[in-house]
Coordinates of C-alpha atoms in Angstrom, one line a residue:
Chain A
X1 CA 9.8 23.3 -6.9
X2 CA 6.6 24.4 -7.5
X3 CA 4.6 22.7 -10.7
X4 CA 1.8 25.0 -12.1
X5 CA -1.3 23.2 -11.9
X6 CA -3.0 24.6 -14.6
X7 CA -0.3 23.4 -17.1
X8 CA -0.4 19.8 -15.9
X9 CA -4.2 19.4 -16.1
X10 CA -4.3 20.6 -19.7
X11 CA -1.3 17.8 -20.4
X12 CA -3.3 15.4 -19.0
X13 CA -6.5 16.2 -20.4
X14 CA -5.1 16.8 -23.9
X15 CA -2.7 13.1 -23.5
X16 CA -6.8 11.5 -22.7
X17 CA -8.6 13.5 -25.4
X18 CA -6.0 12.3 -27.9
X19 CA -6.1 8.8 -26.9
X20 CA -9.8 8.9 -26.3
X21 CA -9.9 10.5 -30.2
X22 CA -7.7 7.6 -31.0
X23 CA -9.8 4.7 -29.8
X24 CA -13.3 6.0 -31.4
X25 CA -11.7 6.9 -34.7
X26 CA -11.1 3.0 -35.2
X27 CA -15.0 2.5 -35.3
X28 CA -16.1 5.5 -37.2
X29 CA -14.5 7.9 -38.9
X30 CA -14.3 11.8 -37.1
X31 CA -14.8 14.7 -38.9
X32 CA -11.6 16.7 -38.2
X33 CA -13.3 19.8 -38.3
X34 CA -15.3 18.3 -35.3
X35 CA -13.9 19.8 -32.0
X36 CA -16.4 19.3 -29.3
X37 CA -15.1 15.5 -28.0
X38 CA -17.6 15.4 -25.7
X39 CA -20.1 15.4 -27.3
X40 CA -19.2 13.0 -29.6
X41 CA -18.8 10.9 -26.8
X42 CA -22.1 11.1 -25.0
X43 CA -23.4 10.0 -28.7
X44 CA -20.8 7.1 -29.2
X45 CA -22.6 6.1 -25.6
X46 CA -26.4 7.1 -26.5
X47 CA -28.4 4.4 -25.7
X48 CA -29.9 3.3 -29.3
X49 CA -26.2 2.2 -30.4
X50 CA -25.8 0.4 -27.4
X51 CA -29.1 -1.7 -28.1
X52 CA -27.6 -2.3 -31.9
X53 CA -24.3 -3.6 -30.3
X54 CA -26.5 -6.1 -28.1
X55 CA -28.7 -7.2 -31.0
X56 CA -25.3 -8.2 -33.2
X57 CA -24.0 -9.9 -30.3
X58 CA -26.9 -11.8 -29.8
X59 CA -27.2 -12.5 -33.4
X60 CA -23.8 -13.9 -33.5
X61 CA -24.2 -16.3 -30.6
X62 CA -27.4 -17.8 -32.1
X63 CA -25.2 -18.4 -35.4
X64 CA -22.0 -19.9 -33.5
X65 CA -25.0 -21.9 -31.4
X66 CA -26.5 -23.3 -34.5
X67 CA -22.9 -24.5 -35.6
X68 CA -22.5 -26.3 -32.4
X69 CA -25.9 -28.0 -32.7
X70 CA -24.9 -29.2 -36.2
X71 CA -21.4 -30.6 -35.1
X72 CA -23.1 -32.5 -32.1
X73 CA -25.5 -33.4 -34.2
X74 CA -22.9 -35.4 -36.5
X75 CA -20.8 -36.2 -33.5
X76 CA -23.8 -38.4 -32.3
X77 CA -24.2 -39.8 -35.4
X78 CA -20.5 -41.3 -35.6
X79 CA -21.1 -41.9 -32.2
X80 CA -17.9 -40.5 -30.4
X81 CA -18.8 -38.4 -27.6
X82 CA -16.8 -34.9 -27.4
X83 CA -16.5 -32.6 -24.6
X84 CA -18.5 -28.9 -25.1
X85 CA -16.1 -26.3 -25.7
X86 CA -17.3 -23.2 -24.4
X87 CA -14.4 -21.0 -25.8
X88 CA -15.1 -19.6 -29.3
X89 CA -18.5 -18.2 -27.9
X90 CA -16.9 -15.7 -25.4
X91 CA -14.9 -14.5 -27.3
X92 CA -17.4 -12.1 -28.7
X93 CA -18.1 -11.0 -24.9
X94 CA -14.2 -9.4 -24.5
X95 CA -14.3 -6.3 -22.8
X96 CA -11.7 -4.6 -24.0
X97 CA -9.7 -4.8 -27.4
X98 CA -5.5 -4.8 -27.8
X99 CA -5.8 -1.3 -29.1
X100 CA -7.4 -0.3 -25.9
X101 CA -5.4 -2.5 -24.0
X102 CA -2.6 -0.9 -25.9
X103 CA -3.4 2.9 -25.4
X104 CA -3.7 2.3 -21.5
X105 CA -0.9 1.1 -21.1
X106 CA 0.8 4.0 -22.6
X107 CA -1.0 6.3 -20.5
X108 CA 0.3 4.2 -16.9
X109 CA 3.8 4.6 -18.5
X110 CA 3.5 8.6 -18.9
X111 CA 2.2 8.5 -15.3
X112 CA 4.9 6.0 -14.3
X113 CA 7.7 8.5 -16.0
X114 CA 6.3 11.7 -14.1
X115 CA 6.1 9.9 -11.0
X116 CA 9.4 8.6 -11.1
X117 CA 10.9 12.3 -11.6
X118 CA 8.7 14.1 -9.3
X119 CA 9.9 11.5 -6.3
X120 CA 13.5 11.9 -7.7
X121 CA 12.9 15.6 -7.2
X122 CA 11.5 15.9 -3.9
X123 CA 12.8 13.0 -2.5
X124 CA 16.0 14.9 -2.4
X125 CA 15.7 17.3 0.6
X126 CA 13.8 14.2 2.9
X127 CA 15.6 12.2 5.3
X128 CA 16.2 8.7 4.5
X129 CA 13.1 6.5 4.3
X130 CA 13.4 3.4 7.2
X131 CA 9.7 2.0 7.0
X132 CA 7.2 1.1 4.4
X133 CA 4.3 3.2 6.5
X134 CA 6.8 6.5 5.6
X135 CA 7.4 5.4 2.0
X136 CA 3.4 5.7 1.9
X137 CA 3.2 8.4 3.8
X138 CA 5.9 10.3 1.4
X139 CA 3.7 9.9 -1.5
X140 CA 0.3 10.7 0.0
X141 CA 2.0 13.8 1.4
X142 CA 4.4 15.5 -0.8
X143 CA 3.6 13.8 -4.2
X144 CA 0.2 15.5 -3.5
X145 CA 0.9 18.2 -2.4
X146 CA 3.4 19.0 -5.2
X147 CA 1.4 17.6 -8.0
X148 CA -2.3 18.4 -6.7
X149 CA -1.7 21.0 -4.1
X150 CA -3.3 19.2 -1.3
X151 CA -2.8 15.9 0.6
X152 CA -4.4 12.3 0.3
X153 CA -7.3 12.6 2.8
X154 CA -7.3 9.2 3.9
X155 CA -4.2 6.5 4.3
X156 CA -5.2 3.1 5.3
X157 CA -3.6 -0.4 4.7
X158 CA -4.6 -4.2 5.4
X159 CA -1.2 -4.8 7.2
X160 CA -0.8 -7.6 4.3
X161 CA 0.7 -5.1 1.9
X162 CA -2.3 -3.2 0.6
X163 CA -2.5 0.4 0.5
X164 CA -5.1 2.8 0.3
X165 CA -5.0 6.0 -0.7
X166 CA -8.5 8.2 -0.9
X167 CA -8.8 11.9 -2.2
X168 CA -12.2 13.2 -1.3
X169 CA -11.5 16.0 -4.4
X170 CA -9.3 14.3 -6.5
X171 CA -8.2 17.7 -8.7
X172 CA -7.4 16.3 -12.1
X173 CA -11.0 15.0 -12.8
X174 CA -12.7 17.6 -10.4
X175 CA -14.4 19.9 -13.0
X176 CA -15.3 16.7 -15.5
X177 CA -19.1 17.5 -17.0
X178 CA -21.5 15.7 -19.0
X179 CA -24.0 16.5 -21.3
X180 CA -27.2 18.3 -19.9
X181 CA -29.2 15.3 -20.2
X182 CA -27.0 12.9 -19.0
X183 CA -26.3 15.2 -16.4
X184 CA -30.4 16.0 -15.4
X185 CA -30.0 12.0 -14.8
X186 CA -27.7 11.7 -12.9
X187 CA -29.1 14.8 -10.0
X188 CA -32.2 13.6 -9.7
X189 CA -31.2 10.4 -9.4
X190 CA -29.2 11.3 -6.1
X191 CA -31.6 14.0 -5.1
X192 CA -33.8 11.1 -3.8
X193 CA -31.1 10.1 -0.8
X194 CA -30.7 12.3 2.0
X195 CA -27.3 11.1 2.8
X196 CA -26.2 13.1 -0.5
X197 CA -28.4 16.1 1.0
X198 CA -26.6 15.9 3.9
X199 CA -23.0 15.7 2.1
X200 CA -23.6 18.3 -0.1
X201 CA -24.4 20.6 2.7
X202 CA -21.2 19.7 4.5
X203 CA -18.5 19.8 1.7
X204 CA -20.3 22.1 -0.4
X205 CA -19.4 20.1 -3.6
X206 CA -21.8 18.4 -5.9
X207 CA -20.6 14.5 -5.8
X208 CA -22.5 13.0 -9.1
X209 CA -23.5 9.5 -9.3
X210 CA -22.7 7.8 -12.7
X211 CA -24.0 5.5 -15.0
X212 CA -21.8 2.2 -16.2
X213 CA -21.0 3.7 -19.2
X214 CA -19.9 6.9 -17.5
X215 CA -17.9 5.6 -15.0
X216 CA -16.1 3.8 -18.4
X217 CA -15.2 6.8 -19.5
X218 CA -14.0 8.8 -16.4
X219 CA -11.6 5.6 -15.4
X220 CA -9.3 6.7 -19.1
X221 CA -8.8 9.9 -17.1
X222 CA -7.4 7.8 -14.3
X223 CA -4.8 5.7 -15.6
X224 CA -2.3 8.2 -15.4
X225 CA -2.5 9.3 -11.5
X226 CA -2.5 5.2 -10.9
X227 CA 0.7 5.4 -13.1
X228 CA 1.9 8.5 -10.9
X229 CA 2.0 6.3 -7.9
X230 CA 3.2 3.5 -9.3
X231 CA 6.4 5.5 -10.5
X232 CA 6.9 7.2 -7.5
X233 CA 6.8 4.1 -5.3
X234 CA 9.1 2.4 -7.5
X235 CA 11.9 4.9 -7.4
X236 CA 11.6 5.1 -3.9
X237 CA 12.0 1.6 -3.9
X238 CA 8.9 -0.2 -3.2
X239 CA 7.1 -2.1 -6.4
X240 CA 3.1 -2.4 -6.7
X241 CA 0.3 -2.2 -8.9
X242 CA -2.2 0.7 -9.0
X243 CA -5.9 0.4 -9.3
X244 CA -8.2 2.9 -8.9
X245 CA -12.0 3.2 -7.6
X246 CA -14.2 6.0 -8.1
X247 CA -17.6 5.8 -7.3
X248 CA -18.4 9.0 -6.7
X249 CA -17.3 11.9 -9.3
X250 CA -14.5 13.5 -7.4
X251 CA -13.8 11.1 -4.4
X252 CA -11.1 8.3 -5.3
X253 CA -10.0 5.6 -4.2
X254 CA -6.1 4.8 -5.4
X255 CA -5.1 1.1 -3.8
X256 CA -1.2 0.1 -4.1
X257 CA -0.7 -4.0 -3.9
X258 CA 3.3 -4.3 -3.2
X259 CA 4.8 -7.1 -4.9
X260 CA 6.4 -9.1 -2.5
X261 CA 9.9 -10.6 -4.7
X262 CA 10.3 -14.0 -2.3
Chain B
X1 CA 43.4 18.2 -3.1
X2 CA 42.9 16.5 -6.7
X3 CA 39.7 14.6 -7.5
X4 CA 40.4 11.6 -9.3
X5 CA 37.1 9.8 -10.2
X6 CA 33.5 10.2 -9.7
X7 CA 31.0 7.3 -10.5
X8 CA 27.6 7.6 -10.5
X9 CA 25.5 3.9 -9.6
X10 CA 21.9 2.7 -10.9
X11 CA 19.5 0.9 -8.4
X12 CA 21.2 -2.1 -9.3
X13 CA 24.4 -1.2 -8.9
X14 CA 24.6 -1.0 -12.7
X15 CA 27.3 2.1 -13.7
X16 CA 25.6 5.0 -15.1
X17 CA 28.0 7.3 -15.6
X18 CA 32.1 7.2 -14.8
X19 CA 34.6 10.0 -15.1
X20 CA 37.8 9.5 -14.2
X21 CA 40.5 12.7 -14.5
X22 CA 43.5 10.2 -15.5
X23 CA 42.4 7.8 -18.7
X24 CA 45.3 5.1 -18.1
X25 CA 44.0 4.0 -14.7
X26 CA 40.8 3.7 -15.8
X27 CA 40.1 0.3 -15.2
X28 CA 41.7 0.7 -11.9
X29 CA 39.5 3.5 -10.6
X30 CA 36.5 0.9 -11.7
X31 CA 37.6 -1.8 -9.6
X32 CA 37.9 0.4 -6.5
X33 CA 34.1 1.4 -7.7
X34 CA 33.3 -1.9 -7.8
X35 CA 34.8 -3.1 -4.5
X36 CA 32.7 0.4 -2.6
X37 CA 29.9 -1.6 -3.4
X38 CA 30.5 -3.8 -0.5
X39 CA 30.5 -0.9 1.8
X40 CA 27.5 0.8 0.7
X41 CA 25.6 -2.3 1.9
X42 CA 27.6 -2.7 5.1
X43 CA 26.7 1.3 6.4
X44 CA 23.0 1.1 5.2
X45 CA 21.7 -0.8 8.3
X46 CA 23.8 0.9 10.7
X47 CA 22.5 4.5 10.3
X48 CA 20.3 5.7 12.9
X49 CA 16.5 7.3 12.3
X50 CA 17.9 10.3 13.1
X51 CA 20.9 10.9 10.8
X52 CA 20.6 12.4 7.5
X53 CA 20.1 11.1 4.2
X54 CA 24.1 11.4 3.2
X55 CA 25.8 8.3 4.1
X56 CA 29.9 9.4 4.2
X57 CA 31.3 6.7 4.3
X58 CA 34.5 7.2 4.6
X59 CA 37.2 4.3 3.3
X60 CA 40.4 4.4 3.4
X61 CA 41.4 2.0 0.7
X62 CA 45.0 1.6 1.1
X63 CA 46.4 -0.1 -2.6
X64 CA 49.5 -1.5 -0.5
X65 CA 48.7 -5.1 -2.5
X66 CA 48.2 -3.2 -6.1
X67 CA 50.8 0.2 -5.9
X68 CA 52.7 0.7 -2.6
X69 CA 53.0 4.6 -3.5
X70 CA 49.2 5.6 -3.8
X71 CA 46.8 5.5 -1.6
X72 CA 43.1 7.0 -2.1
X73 CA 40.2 7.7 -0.3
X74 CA 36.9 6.6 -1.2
X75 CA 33.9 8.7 -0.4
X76 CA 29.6 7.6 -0.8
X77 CA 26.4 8.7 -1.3
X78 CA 23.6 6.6 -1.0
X79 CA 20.4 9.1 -1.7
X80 CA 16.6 7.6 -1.0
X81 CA 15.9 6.6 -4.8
X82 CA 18.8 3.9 -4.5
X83 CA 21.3 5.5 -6.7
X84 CA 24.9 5.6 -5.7
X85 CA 27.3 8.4 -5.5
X86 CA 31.3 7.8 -5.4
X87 CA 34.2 9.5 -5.0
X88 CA 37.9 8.9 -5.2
X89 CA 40.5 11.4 -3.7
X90 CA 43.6 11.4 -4.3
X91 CA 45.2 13.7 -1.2
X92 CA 44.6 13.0 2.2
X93 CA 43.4 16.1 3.6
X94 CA 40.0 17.0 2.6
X95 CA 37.2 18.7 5.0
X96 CA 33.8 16.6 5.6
X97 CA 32.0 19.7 4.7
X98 CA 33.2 20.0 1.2
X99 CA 32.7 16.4 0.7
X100 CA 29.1 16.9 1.5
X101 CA 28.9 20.0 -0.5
X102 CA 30.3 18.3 -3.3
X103 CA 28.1 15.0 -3.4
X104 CA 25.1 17.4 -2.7
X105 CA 25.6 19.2 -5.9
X106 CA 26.4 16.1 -7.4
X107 CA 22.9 14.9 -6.8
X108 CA 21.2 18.1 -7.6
X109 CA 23.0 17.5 -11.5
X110 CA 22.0 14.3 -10.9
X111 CA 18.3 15.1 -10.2
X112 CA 17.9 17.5 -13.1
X113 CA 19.5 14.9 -16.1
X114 CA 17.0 11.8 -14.7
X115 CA 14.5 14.4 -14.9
X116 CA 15.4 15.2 -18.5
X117 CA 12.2 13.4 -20.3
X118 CA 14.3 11.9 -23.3
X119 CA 16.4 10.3 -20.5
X120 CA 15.8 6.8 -20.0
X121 CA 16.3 5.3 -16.3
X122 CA 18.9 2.9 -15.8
X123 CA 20.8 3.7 -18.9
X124 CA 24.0 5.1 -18.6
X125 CA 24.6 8.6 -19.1
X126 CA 25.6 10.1 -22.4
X127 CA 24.5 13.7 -22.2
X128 CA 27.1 16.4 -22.7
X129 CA 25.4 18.9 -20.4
X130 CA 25.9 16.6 -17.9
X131 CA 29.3 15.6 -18.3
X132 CA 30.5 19.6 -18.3
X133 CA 28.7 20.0 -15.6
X134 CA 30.8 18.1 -13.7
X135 CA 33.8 18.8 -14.8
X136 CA 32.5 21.8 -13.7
X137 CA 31.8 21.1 -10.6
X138 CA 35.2 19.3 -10.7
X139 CA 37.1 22.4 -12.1
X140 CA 35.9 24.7 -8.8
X141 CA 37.7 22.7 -5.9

């Protein structure tokens, strides 16, 4: 069966973009005549918000600090010694919120779902599965091939039940852009290294080196391929969890931890 | 050559979906069902690298303890995702072929319901298609 490729990118992309839309409109409000996404996101990342967002943090931790000081202060006066509690001042630091936390979990369960069907699917013509190295090998094969039209370029494990799976063109963030600034940034920042020369001459594909914030954004497109091989592992049989690496723009790095049930 | 149940299994062994053509022995036809678990486990480790995903294993479950007059013959399909295909006959005389044919398109109907997206795994069954489809399926042999 022979999924159109086209079709599944613009699910995927139109499942992030609404979820991405979803987790910005909490802060501000969007103008739903605005429909270039991207762009609001390179602003919700420009560099002057980010420098407001570190000056209220820092304003708040001076506040909760001067609390503390008074308490000690009248602590010492009653004369019973406490222990410092370091807790209410991280809390500001969290990285990510529950609605966040929320959304990506949603995002591994609609990968999860479509991995789970697409193994059902082609798992029925293949011979019965004896080892853990073919139950791998199924889904760096013919779940790629299937889904993405190619195969995982690189398999490796750590023999204690670590898997690796590494796409050198992963296809559903392939043809991901950023603004022309951002983007001006990021080439001559990598123009420098003659390794990068040398690779770009070879594969004959631009691999862009991102910023923090950048690298933030791309991993919301990622969740759902780790979900992919999650489901597809499961219904074959074998649990995990799925993270995903990407240091370079289309080179990935999936890695399957099997839960050993003892 | 009269098919008298088909039962379709979850991962963990849970019952998905049961059809059985005669309603009275209903709870009888489950309790063979029930008792084919055992074998499914026994012929797993026995099959060789080299034989085919379709495990026929073939049981005949005499009911001399239950009704001296019947006896049936109990047929399964283990496929790679864990889910468990069975099949009680009531003739003796039955080609291995059209067993195979039959659990084969049994799993293809399978296939297509889990990959239904308002289907939720491990929950039994309920959809019409699915269950004319096999009565389809049932209605040809």
């Amino acid at each position: 069966m022979s999924v159109s490729y086209s079709l599944l990118e613009q699910i995927i992309f139109e499942s992030v973009h609404y979820v991405i839309r979803t987790v910005h409109s909490q802060s501000k409000v969007l103008d739903p005549e605005e429909t270039n996404l991207r762009v609001k996101i390179a602003t919700r990342f420009n560099e002057k918000e980010e420098e407001e967002e570190e000056e209220e943090k820092k304003k708040k931790e001076k506040d909760i600090e001067k609390d503390q000081d008074k308490e000690n202060q009248k602590e010492k006066e009653n004369g019973k010694k406490k222990k410092q509690e370091n807790v209410p001042q991280l809390e500001f630091i969290s990285s990510k919120t529950d609605i966040e936390r929320n959304i990506i979990n949603r995002l591994e369960i609609i990968g999860y779902r479509l991995g789970e069907r697409t193994a059902e699917r082609i798992a029925k013509n293949k011979p019965r599965f004896q080892e853990e190295v073919e139950k791998m090998r199924f889904v760096a094969k013919d779940i790629w091939t299937a889904l993405f039209g190619k195969m995982v370029k690189n398999l490796r494990t750590n023999h204690q039940g670590k898997w690796m799976f590494q796409d050198d063109d992963f296809k559903l963030i392939r043809n991901i852009s950023f603004t022309l600034s951002e983007e001006l940034q990021n080439v001559s920042h990598q123009q420098n290294t003659r390794k990068n020369q040398q690779k770009q001459k070879q594969t004959n594909t631009t691999n862009i080196i991102m910023t923090e914030s950048q690298k933030q954004i791309l991993q919301s497109y990622l969740y759902i391929p780790c979900g992919i091989i999650r489901g597809a592992l499961s219904a074959i049989g074998v649990e995990c969890t799925v993270t995903v690496i990407c240091e370079q723009l289309p080179d990935c790095v999936f890695t399957a931890k099997i839960i050993n049930k003892k | 050559m009269k098919i008298v149940s088909i039962a379709i299994l979850g991962k963990k062994n849970n019952p998905l979906y049961v059809y059985v053509s005669n309603e009275e022995n209903k709870r009888k036809f489950e309790y063979i069902i029930h008792t084919s678990l055992d074998f499914f486990e026994e012929k797993v480790p026995l099959i060789s690298p080299l034989s085919k995903k379709s495990t026929q294993n073939q049981n005949d479950m005499y009911l001399g303890h239950l009704f001296p007059t019947e006896d049936y013959k109990v047929y399964g399909y283990l496929t790679n995702t864990n889910y468990k295909l069975v099949c009680i006959i009531d003739d003796s005389e039955i080609k291995e072929q059209e067993m195979k044919t039959l659990l084969n398109n049994l799993h293809t109907i399978l296939v297509d319901t889990i990959c239904n997206p308002f289907y939720i795994t491990d929950e039994p069954i309920t959809s019409k298609t699915f269950h004319l489809k096999i009565l389809d399926l049932i209605g040809k042999k």
